[in-house]
mmCIF file of C-alpha atoms in Angstrom:
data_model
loop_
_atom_site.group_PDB
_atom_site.id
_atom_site.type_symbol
_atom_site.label_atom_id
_atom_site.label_comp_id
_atom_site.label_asym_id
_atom_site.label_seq_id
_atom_site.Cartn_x
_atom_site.Cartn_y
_atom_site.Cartn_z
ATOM 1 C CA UNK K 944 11.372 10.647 7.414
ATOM 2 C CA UNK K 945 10.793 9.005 4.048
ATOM 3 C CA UNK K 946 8.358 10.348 1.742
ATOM 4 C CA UNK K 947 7.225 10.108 -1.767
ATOM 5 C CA UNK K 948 5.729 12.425 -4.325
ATOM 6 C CA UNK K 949 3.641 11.809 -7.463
ATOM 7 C CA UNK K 950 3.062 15.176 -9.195
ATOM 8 C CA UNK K 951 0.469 14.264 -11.480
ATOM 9 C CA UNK K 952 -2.785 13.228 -10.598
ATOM 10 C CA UNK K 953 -4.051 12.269 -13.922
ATOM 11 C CA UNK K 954 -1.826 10.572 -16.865
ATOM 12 C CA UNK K 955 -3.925 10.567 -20.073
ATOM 13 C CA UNK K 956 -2.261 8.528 -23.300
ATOM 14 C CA UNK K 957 -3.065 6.538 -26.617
ATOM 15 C CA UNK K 958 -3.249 3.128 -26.744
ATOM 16 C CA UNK K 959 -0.155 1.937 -28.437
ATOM 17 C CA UNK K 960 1.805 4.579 -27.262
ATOM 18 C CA UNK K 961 4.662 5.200 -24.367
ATOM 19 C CA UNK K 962 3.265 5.967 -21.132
ATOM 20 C CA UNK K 963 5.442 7.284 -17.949
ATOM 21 C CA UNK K 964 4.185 8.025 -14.114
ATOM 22 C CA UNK K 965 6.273 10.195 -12.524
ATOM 23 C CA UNK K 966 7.687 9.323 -8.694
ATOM 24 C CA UNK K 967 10.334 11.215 -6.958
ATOM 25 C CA UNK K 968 11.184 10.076 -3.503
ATOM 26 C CA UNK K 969 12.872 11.266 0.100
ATOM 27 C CA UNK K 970 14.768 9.019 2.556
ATOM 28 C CA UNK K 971 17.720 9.081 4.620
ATOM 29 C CA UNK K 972 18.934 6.038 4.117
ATOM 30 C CA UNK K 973 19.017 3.628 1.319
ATOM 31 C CA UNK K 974 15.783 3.717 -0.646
ATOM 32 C CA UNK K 975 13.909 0.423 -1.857
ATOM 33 C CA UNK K 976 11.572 1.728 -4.180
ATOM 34 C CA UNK K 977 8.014 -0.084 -5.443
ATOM 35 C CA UNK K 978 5.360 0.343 -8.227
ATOM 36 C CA UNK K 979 2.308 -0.554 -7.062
ATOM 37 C CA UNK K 980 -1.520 -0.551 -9.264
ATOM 38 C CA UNK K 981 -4.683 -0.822 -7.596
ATOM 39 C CA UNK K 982 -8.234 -1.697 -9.647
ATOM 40 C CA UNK K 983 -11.588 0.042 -8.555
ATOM 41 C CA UNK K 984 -12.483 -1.804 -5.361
ATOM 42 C CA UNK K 985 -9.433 -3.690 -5.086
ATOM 43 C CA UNK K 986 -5.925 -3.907 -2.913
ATOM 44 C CA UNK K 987 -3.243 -3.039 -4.282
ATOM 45 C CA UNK K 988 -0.971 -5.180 -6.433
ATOM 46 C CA UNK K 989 2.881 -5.571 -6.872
ATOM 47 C CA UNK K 990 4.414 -4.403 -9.812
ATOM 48 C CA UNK K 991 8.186 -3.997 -9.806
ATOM 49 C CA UNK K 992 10.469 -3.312 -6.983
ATOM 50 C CA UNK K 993 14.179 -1.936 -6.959
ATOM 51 C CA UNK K 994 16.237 -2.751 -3.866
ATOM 52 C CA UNK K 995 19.664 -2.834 -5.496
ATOM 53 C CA UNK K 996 21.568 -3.224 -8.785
ATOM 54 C CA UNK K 997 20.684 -2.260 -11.833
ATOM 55 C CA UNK K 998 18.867 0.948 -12.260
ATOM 56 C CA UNK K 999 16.460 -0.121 -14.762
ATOM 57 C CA UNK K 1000 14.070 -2.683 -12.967
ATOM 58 C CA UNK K 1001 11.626 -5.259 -15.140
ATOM 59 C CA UNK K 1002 8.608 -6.007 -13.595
ATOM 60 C CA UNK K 1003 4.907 -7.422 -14.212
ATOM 61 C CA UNK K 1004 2.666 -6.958 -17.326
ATOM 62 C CA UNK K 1005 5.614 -5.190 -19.403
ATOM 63 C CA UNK K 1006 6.177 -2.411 -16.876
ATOM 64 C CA UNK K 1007 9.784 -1.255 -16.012
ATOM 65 C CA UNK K 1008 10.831 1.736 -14.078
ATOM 66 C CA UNK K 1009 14.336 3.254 -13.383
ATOM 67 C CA UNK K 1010 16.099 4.372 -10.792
ATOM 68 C CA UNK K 1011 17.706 7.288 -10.672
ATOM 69 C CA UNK K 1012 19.559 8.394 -7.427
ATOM 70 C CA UNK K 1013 20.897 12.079 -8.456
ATOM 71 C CA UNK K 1014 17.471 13.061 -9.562
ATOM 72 C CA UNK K 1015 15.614 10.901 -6.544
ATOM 73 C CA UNK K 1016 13.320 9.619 -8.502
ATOM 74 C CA UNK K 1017 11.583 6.332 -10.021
ATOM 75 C CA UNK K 1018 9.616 6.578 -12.648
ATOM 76 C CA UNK K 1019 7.233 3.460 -14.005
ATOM 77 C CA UNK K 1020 7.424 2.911 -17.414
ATOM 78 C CA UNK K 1021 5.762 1.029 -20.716
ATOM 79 C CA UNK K 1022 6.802 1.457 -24.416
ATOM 80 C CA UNK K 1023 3.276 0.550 -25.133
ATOM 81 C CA UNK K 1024 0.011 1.007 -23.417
ATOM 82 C CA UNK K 1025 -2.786 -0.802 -23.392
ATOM 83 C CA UNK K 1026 -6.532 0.225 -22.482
ATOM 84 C CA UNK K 1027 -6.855 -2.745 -19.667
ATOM 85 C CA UNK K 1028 -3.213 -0.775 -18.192
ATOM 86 C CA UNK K 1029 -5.769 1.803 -16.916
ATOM 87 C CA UNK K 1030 -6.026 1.866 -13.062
ATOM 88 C CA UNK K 1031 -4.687 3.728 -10.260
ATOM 89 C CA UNK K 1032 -0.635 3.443 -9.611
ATOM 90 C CA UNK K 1033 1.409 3.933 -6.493
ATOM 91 C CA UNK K 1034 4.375 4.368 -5.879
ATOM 92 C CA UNK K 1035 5.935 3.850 -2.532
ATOM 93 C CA UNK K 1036 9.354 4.105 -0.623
ATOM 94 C CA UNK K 1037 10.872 2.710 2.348
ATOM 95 C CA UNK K 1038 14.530 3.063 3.769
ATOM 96 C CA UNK K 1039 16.437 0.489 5.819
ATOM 97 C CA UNK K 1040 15.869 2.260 8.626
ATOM 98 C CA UNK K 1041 12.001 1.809 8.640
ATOM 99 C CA UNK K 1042 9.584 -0.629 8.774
ATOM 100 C CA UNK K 1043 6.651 0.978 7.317
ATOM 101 C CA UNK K 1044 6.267 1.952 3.598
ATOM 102 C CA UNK K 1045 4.966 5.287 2.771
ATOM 103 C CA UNK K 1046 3.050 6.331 -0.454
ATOM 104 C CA UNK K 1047 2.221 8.323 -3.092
ATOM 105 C CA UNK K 1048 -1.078 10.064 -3.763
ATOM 106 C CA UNK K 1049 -1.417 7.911 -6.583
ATOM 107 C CA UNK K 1050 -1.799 8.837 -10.011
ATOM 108 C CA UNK K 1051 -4.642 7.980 -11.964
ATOM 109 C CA UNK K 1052 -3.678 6.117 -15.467
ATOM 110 C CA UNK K 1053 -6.551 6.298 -18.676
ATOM 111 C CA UNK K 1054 -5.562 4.690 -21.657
ATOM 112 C CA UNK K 1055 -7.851 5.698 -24.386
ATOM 113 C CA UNK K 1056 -8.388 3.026 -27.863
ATOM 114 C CA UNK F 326 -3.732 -20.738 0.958
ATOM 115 C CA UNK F 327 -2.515 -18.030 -2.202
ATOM 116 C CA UNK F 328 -3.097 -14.308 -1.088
ATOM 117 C CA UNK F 329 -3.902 -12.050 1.889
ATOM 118 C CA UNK F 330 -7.486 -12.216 3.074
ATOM 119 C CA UNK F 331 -9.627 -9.317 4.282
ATOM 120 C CA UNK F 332 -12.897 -9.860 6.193
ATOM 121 C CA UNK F 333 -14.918 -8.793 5.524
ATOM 122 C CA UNK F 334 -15.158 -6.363 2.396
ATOM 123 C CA UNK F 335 -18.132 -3.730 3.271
ATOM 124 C CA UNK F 336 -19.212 -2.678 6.389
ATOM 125 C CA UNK F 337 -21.700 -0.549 6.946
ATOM 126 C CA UNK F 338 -22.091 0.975 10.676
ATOM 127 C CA UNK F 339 -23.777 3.373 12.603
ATOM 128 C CA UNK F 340 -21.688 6.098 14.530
ATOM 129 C CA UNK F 341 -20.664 5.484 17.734
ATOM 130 C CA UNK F 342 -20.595 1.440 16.668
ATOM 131 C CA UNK F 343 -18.001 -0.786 17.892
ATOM 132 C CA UNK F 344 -16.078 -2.364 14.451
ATOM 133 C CA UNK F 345 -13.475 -5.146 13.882
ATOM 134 C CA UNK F 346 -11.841 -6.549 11.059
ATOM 135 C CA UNK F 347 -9.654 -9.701 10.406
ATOM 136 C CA UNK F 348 -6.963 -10.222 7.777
ATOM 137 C CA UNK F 349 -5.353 -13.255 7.203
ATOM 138 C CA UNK F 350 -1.878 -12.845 6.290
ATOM 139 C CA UNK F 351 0.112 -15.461 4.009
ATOM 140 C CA UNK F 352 1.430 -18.347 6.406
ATOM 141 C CA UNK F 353 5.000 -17.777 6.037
ATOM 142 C CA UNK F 354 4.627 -13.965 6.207
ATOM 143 C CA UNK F 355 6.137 -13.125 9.629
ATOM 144 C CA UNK F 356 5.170 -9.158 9.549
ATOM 145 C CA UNK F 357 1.746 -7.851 9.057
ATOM 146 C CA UNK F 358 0.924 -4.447 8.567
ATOM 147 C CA UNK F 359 -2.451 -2.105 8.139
ATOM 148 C CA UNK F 360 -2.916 0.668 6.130
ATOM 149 C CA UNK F 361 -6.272 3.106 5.911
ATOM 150 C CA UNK F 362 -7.247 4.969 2.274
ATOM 151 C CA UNK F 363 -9.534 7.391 1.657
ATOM 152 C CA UNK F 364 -10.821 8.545 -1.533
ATOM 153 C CA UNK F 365 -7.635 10.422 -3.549
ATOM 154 C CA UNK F 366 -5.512 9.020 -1.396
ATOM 155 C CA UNK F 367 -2.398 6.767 -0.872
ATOM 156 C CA UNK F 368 -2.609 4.549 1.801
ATOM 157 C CA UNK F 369 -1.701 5.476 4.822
ATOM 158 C CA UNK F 370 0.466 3.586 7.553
ATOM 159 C CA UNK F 371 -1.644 2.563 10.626
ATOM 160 C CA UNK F 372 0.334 -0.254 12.714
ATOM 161 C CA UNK F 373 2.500 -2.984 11.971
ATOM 162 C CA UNK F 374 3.431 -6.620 13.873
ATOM 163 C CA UNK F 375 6.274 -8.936 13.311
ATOM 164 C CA UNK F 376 4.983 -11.950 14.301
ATOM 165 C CA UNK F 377 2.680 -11.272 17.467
ATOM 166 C CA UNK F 378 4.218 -8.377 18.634
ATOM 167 C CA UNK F 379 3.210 -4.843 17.688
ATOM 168 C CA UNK F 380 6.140 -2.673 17.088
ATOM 169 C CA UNK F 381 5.135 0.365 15.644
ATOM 170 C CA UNK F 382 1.965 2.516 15.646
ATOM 171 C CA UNK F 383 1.536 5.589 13.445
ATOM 172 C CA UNK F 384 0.007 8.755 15.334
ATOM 173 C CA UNK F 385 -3.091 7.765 13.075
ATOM 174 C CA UNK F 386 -4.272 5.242 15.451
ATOM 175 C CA UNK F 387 -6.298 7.331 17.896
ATOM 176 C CA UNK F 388 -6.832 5.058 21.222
ATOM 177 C CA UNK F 389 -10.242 4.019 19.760
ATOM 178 C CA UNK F 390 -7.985 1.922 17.657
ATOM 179 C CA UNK F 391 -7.011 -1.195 18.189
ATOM 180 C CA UNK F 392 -4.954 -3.802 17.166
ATOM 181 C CA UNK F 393 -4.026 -7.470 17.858
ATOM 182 C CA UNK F 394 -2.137 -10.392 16.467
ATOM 183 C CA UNK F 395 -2.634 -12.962 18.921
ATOM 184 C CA UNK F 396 -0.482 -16.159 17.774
ATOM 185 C CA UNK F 397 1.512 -14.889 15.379
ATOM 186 C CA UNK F 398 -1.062 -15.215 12.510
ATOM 187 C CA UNK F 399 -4.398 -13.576 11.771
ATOM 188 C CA UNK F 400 -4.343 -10.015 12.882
ATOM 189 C CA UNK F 401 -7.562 -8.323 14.104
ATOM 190 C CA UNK F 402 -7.894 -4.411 13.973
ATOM 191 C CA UNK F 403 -11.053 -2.820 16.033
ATOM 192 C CA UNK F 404 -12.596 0.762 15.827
ATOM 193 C CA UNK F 405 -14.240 1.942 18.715
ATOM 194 C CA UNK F 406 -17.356 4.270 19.140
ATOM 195 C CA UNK F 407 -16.847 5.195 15.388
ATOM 196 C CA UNK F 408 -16.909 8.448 13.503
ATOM 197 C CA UNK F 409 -17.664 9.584 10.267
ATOM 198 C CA UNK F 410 -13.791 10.498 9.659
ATOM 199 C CA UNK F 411 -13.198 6.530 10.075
ATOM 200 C CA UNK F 412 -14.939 6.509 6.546
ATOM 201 C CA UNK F 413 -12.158 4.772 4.386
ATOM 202 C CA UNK F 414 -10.479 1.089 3.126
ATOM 203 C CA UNK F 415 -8.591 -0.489 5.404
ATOM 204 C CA UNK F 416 -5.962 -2.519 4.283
ATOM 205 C CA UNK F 417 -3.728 -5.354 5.162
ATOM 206 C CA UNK F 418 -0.884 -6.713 4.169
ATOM 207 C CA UNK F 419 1.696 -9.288 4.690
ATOM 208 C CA UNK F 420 5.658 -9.502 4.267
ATOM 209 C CA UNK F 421 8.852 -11.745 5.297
ATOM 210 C CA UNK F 422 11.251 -9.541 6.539
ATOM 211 C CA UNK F 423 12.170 -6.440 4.597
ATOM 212 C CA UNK F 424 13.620 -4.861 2.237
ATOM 213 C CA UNK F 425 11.328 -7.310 0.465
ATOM 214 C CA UNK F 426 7.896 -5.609 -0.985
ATOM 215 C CA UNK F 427 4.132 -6.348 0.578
ATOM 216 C CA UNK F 428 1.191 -8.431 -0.351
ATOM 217 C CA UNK F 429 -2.294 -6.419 -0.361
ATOM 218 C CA UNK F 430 -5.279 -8.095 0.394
ATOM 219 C CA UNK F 431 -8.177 -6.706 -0.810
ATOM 220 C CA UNK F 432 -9.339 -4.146 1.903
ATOM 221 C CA UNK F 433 -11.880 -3.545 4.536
ATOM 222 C CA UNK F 434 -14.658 -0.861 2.882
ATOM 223 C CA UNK F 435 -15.539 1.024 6.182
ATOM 224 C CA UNK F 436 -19.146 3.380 5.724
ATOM 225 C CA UNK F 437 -20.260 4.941 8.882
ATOM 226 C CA UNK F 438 -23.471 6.369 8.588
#
């Protein structure tokens, strides 16, 4: 069964500065891997998805993550953080031998000025 | 017609209350999918439809659960005599076929008092 962990609960950083949220996943089959952030009260919205290709994967509002398949993991990624980047972030996994996606705790993002 | 839509976004019910809830996928979206969070939480995988057939059902969805997609487009999802434990967002969202990622609407806020 596929699975996903996110072993911090709470990422604290400057604004201006790097930020990283950790994912490491478990599937037996090919994974397609996805960033997701949710706002207080809100769904949850896309952020970057890798399916195939290139490890390192572009997505919305600067973020990137990269794919790493010896260390199973996918970690979201932003040279520079801003205070309004402060939310809750998923990450999530499924194979292609599922139809369901499975999640992460989450992991809370504060960006302090 | 932009975005997955949840209806509606609080409910408040008494326990043992009968409960349903409507999402309206994106029109081209042929899968549909629920999910349930609680507070901490990722969201968890409840029951998913390609087109108006139900194909899977996670061991999450007691038989006081229920869920329907009658033509192929809206989906409804109803709670039965509920319980404090139902407590939680419900979510719903909307894909073509995989490995592609999902669209969120904006959740179901479920209180049961």
């Amino acid at each position: 069964a596929q699975s996903v962990a996110q072993p911090e609960d709470q990422v604290n950083v400057a604004e201006g500065n790097p930020l990283t949220v950790k994912c490491t996943y478990s599937v037996s089959g090919n994974p397609y891997l996805f960033w997701y952030v949710q706002y207080p009260n809100r769904g949850l919205q896309f952020l970057l998805k890798y399916i195939t290709g290139d490890n390192l994967v572009k997505g919305s509002y600067g973020f990137e993550a990269e794919f790493n398949k010896s260390q199973t993991s996918f970690h979201l990624k932003k040279p520079s953080a801003l205070v309004s980047d402060s939310a809750l972030y998923f990450c999530a996994v499924r194979d292609n031998n599922n139809n369901d996606m499975r999640f992460g705790a989450g992991t809370r993002l504060t960006v302090k000025p | 017609d932009t975005g997955v839509s949840q209806d509606p976004r609080h409910k408040i019910t008494k326990r043992g209350q009968n409960v349903t809830f409507r999402c309206d996928p994106i029109s081209e979206h042929n899968r549909l999918y629920w999910y349930r969070q609680t507070l901490g939480q990722g969201p968890e995988f409840l029951t998913y439809f390609q087109n108006e057939a139900q194909l899977e059902k996670s061991r999450l969805l007691s038989d006081r659960f229920s869920a329907e997609r009658p033509k192929g487009s809206f989906s409804t999802l109803e709670i039965q005599r509920t319980e404090q434990g139902d407590s939680a967002m419900y979510l719903c969202a909307s894909s073509i076929q995989r490995p592609y990622g999902y669209t969120f609407g904006s959740g179901t806020r479920l209180t049961v008092v």
